[in-house]
One Martini backbone bead per residue (centre of mass of N, CA, C, O) as a GRO file, in nm:
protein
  267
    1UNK     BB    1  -0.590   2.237  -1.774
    2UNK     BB    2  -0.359   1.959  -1.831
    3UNK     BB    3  -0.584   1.832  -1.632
    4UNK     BB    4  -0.777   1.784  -1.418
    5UNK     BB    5  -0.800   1.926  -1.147
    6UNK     BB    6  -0.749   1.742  -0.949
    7UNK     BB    7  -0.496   1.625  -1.040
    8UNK     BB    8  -0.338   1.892  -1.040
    9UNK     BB    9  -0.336   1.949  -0.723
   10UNK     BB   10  -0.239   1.736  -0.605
   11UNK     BB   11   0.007   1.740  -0.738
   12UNK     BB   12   0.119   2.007  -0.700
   13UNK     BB   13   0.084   2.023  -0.400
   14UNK     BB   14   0.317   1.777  -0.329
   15UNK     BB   15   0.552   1.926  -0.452
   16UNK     BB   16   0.575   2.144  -0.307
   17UNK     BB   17   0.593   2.067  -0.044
   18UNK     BB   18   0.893   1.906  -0.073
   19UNK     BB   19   1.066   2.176   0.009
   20UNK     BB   20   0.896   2.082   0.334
   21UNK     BB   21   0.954   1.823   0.436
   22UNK     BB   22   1.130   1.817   0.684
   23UNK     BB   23   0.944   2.008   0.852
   24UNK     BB   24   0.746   1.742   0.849
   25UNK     BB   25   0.984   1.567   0.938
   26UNK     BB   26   0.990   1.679   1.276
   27UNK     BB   27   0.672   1.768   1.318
   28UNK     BB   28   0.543   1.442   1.274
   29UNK     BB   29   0.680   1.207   1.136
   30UNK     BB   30   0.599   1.270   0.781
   31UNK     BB   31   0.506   1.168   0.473
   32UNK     BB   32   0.382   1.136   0.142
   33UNK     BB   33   0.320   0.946  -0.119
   34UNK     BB   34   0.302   0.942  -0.458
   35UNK     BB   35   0.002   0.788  -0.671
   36UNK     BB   36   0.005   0.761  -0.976
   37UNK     BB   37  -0.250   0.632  -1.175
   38UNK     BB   38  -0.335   0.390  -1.471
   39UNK     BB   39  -0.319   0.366  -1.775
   40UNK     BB   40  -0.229   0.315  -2.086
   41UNK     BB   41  -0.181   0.653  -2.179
   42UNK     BB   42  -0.276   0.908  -1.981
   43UNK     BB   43  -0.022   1.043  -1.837
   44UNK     BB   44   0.192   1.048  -1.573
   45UNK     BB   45   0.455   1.061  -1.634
   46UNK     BB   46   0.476   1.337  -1.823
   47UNK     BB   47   0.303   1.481  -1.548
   48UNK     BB   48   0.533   1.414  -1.352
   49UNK     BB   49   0.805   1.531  -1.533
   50UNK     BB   50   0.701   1.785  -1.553
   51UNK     BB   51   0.645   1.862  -1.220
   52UNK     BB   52   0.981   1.804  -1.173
   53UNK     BB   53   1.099   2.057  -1.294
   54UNK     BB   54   1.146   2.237  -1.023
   55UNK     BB   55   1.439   2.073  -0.985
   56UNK     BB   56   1.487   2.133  -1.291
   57UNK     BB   57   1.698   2.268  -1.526
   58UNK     BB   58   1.944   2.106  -1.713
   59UNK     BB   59   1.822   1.864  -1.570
   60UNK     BB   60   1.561   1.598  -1.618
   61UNK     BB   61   1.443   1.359  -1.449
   62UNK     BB   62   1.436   1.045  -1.307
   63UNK     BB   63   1.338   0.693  -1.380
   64UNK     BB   64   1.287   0.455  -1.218
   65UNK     BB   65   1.261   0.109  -1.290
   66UNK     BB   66   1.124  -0.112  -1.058
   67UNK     BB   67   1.239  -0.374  -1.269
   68UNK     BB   68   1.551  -0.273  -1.233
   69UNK     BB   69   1.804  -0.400  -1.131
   70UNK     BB   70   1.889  -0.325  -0.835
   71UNK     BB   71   1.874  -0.249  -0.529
   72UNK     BB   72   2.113  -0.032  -0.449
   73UNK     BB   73   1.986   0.219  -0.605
   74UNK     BB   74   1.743   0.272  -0.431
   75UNK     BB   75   1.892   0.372  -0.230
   76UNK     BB   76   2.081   0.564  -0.264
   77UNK     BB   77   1.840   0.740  -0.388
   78UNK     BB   78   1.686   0.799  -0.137
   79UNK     BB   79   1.957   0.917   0.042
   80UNK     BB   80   1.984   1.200  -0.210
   81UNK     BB   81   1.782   1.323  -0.070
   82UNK     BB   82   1.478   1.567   0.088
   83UNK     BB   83   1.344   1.704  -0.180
   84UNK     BB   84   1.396   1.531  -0.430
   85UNK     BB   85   1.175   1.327  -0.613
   86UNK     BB   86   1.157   0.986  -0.620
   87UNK     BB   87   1.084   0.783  -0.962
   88UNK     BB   88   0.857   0.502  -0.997
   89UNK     BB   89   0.820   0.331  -1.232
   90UNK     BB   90   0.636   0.058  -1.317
   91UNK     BB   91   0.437  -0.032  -1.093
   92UNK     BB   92   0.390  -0.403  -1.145
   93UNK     BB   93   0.306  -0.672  -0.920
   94UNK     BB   94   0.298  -0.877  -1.166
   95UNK     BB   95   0.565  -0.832  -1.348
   96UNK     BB   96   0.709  -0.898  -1.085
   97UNK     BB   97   0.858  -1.045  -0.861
   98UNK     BB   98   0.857  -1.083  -0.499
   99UNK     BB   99   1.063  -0.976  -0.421
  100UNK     BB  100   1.056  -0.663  -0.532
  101UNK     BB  101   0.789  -0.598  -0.381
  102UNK     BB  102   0.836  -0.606  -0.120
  103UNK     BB  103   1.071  -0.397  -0.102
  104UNK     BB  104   0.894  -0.174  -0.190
  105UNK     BB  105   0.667  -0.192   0.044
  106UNK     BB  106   0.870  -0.136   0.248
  107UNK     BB  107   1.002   0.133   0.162
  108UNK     BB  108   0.720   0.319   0.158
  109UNK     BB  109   0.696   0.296   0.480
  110UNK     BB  110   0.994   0.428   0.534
  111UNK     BB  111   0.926   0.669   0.391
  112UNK     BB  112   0.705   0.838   0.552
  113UNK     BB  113   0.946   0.866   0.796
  114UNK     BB  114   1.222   0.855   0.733
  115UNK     BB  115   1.395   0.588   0.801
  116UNK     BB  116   1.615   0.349   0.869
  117UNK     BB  117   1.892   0.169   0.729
  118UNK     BB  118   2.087  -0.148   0.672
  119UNK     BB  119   2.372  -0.269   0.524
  120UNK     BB  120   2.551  -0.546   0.449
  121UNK     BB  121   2.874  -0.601   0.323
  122UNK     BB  122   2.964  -0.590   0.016
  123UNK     BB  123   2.876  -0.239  -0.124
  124UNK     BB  124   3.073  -0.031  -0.299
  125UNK     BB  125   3.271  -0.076  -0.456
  126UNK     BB  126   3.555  -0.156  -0.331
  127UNK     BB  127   3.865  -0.286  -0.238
  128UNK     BB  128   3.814  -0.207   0.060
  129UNK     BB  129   3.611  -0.349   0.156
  130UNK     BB  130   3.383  -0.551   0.371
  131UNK     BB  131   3.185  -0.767   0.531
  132UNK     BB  132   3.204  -0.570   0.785
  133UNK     BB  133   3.007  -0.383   0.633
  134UNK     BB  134   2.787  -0.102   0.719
  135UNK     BB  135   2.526   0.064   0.542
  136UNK     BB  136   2.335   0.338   0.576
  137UNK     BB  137   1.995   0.426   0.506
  138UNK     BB  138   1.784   0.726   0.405
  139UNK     BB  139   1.435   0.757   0.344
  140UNK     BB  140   1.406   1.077   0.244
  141UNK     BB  141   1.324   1.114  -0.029
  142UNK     BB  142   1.087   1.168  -0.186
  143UNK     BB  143   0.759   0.953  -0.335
  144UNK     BB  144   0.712   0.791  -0.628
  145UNK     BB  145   0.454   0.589  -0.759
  146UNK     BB  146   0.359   0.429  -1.030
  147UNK     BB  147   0.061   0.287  -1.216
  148UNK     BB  148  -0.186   0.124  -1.345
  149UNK     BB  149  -0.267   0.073  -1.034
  150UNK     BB  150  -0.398   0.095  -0.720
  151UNK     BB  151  -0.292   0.021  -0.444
  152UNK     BB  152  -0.391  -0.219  -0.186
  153UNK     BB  153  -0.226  -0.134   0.069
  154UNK     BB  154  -0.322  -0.013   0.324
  155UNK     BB  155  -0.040   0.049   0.452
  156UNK     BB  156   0.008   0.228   0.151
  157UNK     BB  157  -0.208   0.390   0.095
  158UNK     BB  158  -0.224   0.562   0.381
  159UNK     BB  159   0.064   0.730   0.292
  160UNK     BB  160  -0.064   0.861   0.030
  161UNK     BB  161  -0.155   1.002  -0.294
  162UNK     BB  162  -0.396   0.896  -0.471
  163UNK     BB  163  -0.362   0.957  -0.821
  164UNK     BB  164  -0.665   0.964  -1.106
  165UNK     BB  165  -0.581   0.878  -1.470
  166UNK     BB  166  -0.743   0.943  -1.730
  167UNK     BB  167  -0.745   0.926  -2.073
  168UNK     BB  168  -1.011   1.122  -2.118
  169UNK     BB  169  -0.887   1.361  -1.997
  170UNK     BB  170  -0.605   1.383  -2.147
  171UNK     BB  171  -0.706   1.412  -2.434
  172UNK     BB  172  -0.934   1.656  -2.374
  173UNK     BB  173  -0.598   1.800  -2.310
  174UNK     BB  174  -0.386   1.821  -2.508
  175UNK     BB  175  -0.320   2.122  -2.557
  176UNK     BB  176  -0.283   2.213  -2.326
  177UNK     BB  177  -0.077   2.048  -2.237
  178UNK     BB  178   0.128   2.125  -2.487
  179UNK     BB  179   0.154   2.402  -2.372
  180UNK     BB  180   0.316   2.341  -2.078
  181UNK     BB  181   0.549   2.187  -2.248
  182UNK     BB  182   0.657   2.399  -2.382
  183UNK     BB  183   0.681   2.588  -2.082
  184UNK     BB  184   0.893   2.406  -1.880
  185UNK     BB  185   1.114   2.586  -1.839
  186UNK     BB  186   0.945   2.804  -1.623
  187UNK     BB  187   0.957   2.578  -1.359
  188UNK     BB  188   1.207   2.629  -1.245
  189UNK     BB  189   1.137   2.934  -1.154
  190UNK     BB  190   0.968   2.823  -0.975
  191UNK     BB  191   1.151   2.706  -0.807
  192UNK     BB  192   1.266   2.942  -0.697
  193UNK     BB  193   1.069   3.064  -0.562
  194UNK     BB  194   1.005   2.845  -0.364
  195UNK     BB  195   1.315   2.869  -0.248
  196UNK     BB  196   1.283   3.187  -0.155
  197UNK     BB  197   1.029   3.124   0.039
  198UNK     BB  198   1.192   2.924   0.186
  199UNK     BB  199   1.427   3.104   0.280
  200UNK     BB  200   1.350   3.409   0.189
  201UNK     BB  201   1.283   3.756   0.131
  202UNK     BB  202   1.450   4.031   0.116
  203UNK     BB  203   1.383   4.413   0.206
  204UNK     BB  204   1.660   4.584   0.246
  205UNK     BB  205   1.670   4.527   0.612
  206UNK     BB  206   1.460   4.290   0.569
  207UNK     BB  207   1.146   4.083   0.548
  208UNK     BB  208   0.939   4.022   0.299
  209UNK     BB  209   1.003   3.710   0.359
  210UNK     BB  210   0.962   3.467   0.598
  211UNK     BB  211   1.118   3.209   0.696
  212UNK     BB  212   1.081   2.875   0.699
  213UNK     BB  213   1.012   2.639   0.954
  214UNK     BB  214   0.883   2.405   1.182
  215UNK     BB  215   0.668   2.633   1.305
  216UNK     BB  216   0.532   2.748   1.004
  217UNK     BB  217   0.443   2.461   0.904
  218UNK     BB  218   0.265   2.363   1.140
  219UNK     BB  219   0.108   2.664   1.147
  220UNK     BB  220  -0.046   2.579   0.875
  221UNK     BB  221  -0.135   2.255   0.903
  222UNK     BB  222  -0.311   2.257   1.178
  223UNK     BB  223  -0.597   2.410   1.059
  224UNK     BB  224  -0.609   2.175   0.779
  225UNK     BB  225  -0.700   1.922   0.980
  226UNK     BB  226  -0.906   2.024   1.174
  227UNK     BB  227  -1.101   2.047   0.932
  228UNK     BB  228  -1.103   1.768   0.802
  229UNK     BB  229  -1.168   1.619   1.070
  230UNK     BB  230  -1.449   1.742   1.132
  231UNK     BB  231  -1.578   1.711   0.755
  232UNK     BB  232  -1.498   1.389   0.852
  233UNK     BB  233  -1.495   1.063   0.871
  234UNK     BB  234  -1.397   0.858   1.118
  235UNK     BB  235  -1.284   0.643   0.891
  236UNK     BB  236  -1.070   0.823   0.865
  237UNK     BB  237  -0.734   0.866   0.819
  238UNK     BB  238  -0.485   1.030   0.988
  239UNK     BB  239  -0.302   1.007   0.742
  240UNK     BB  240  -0.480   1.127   0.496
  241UNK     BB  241  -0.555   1.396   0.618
  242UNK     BB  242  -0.235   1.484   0.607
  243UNK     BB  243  -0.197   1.427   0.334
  244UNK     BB  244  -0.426   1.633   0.234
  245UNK     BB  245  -0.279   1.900   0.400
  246UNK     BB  246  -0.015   1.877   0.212
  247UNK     BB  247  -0.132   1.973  -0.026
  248UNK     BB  248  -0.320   2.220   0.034
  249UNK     BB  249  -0.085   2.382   0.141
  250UNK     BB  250   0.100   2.376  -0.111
  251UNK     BB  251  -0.110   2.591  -0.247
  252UNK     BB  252  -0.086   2.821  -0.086
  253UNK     BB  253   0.230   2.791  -0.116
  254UNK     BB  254   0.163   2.873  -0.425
  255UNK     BB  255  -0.018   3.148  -0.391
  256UNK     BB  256   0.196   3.321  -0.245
  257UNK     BB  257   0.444   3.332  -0.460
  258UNK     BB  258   0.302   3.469  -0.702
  259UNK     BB  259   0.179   3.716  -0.516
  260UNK     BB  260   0.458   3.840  -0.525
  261UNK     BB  261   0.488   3.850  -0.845
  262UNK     BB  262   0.167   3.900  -0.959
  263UNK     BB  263  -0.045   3.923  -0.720
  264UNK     BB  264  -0.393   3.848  -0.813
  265UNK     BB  265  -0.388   3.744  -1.120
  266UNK     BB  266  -0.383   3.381  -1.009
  267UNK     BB  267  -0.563   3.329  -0.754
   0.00000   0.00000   0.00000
């Protein structure tokens, strides 16, 4: 692995989970965001960056740094998709403004269950605006937000998915790291067959693989929640679990994706 075991799964889990954010936040009304930290140098960004190939293949990932420009593009982006999900680097909260951390914080939890919100005033750049204009953003897009330490609010923790990225890891897995970053062209085609299994798959006149709707997707995810609260401490909040299901059911259908393709080969 890249990395860590644990670090590759929980990231790995999230992203694929991505394609199905929707079908989650219809039945649930909710979708986890995910919280990569650690020091100067662990790799965080570029192996969140490698992992968000799945949804670029001749375009990049773009990561936005949490305190640079204006809040507009921050909305913009927010509401500019419902599954390619929103990059937010640099997110270090001392040596931010403090009305930009709030907007942050205040966004995350809007971005949890896909909120919407609205602006006035003059705000679209066109000459024809008006004081008198409202326009509405949907938090829709997935959730990244990098940062050198894990976010400390409660009411942000427990929507996230935190997972620490140790330098000592990071290092020790050089080469592995290099080997994927190499084959990282790989990882749209593996987008592409994730969006073919959620979209469905025919073989002839049948579907070789049924589409995916908001009904098999509660019904995935319904079995690995109730084992999850059973196996945890009563004191772990409900919301922590769902997000920890969001992540298992991930690699499940990233299991199941490859054994189309691949057999039993990579199970």
């Amino acid at each position: 692995a890249m990395n860590s075991p644990t670090v590759v799964a929980q990231m790995l889990g999230w992203f694929v989970s991505c394609f199905h954010k929707q079908f989650y936040q219809r039945a649930f009304d909710q979708f986890p965001l995910l919280h990569p930290n650690g020091p100067a140098g662990s790799g965080k960004t570029m192996t969140t960056n490698l992992l968000a190939r799945v949804f670029h293949n001749t375009s990049k990932p773009v990561n936005m740094a949490a305190g640079q420009g204006t809040l507009l593009p921050f909305k913009h982006a927010w509401s500019s998709s419902a599954s390619i999900p929103l990059i937010i680097d640099e997110y270090k909260p001392s040596e931010l403004r403090q009305d930009r951390v709030d907007f942050l914080l205040q966004s995350f939890r809007l971005a949890y269950n896909q909120a919407s919100t609205a602006t006035g005033g003059i705000n679209k750049g066109a000459a024809e605006s008006s004081f008198r204009d409202i326009t509405e953003y949907s938090y829709s897009a997935p959730t990244v937000f990098l940062g050198e330490s894990q976010e400390t609010q409660t009411a942000v923790l427990q929507r996230c998915v935190p997972v620490a990225i140790s330098p000592e890891d990071s290092k020790a897995r050089t080469a592995q790291f290099e080997r994927v970053k190499a084959a990282a062209n790989y990882l749209p085609q593996l987008g592409r067959l994730l969006l073919s299994m959620t979209m469905g798959v025919k073989d002839g006149d049948g579907w070789r693989v049924s589409p995916q709707t908001i009904q098999s997707r509660e019904a995935a995810l319904q079995p690995i929640i109730a084992g999850l609260r059973s196996s945890m401490s009563p004191s772990v909040h409900d919301r922590q679990i769902f997000n920890l299901a969001v992540v298992l059911e991930g690699l499940n259908f990233l299991d199941d994706a490859i054994r189309v393709v691949f057999g039993h080969e990579f199970s």
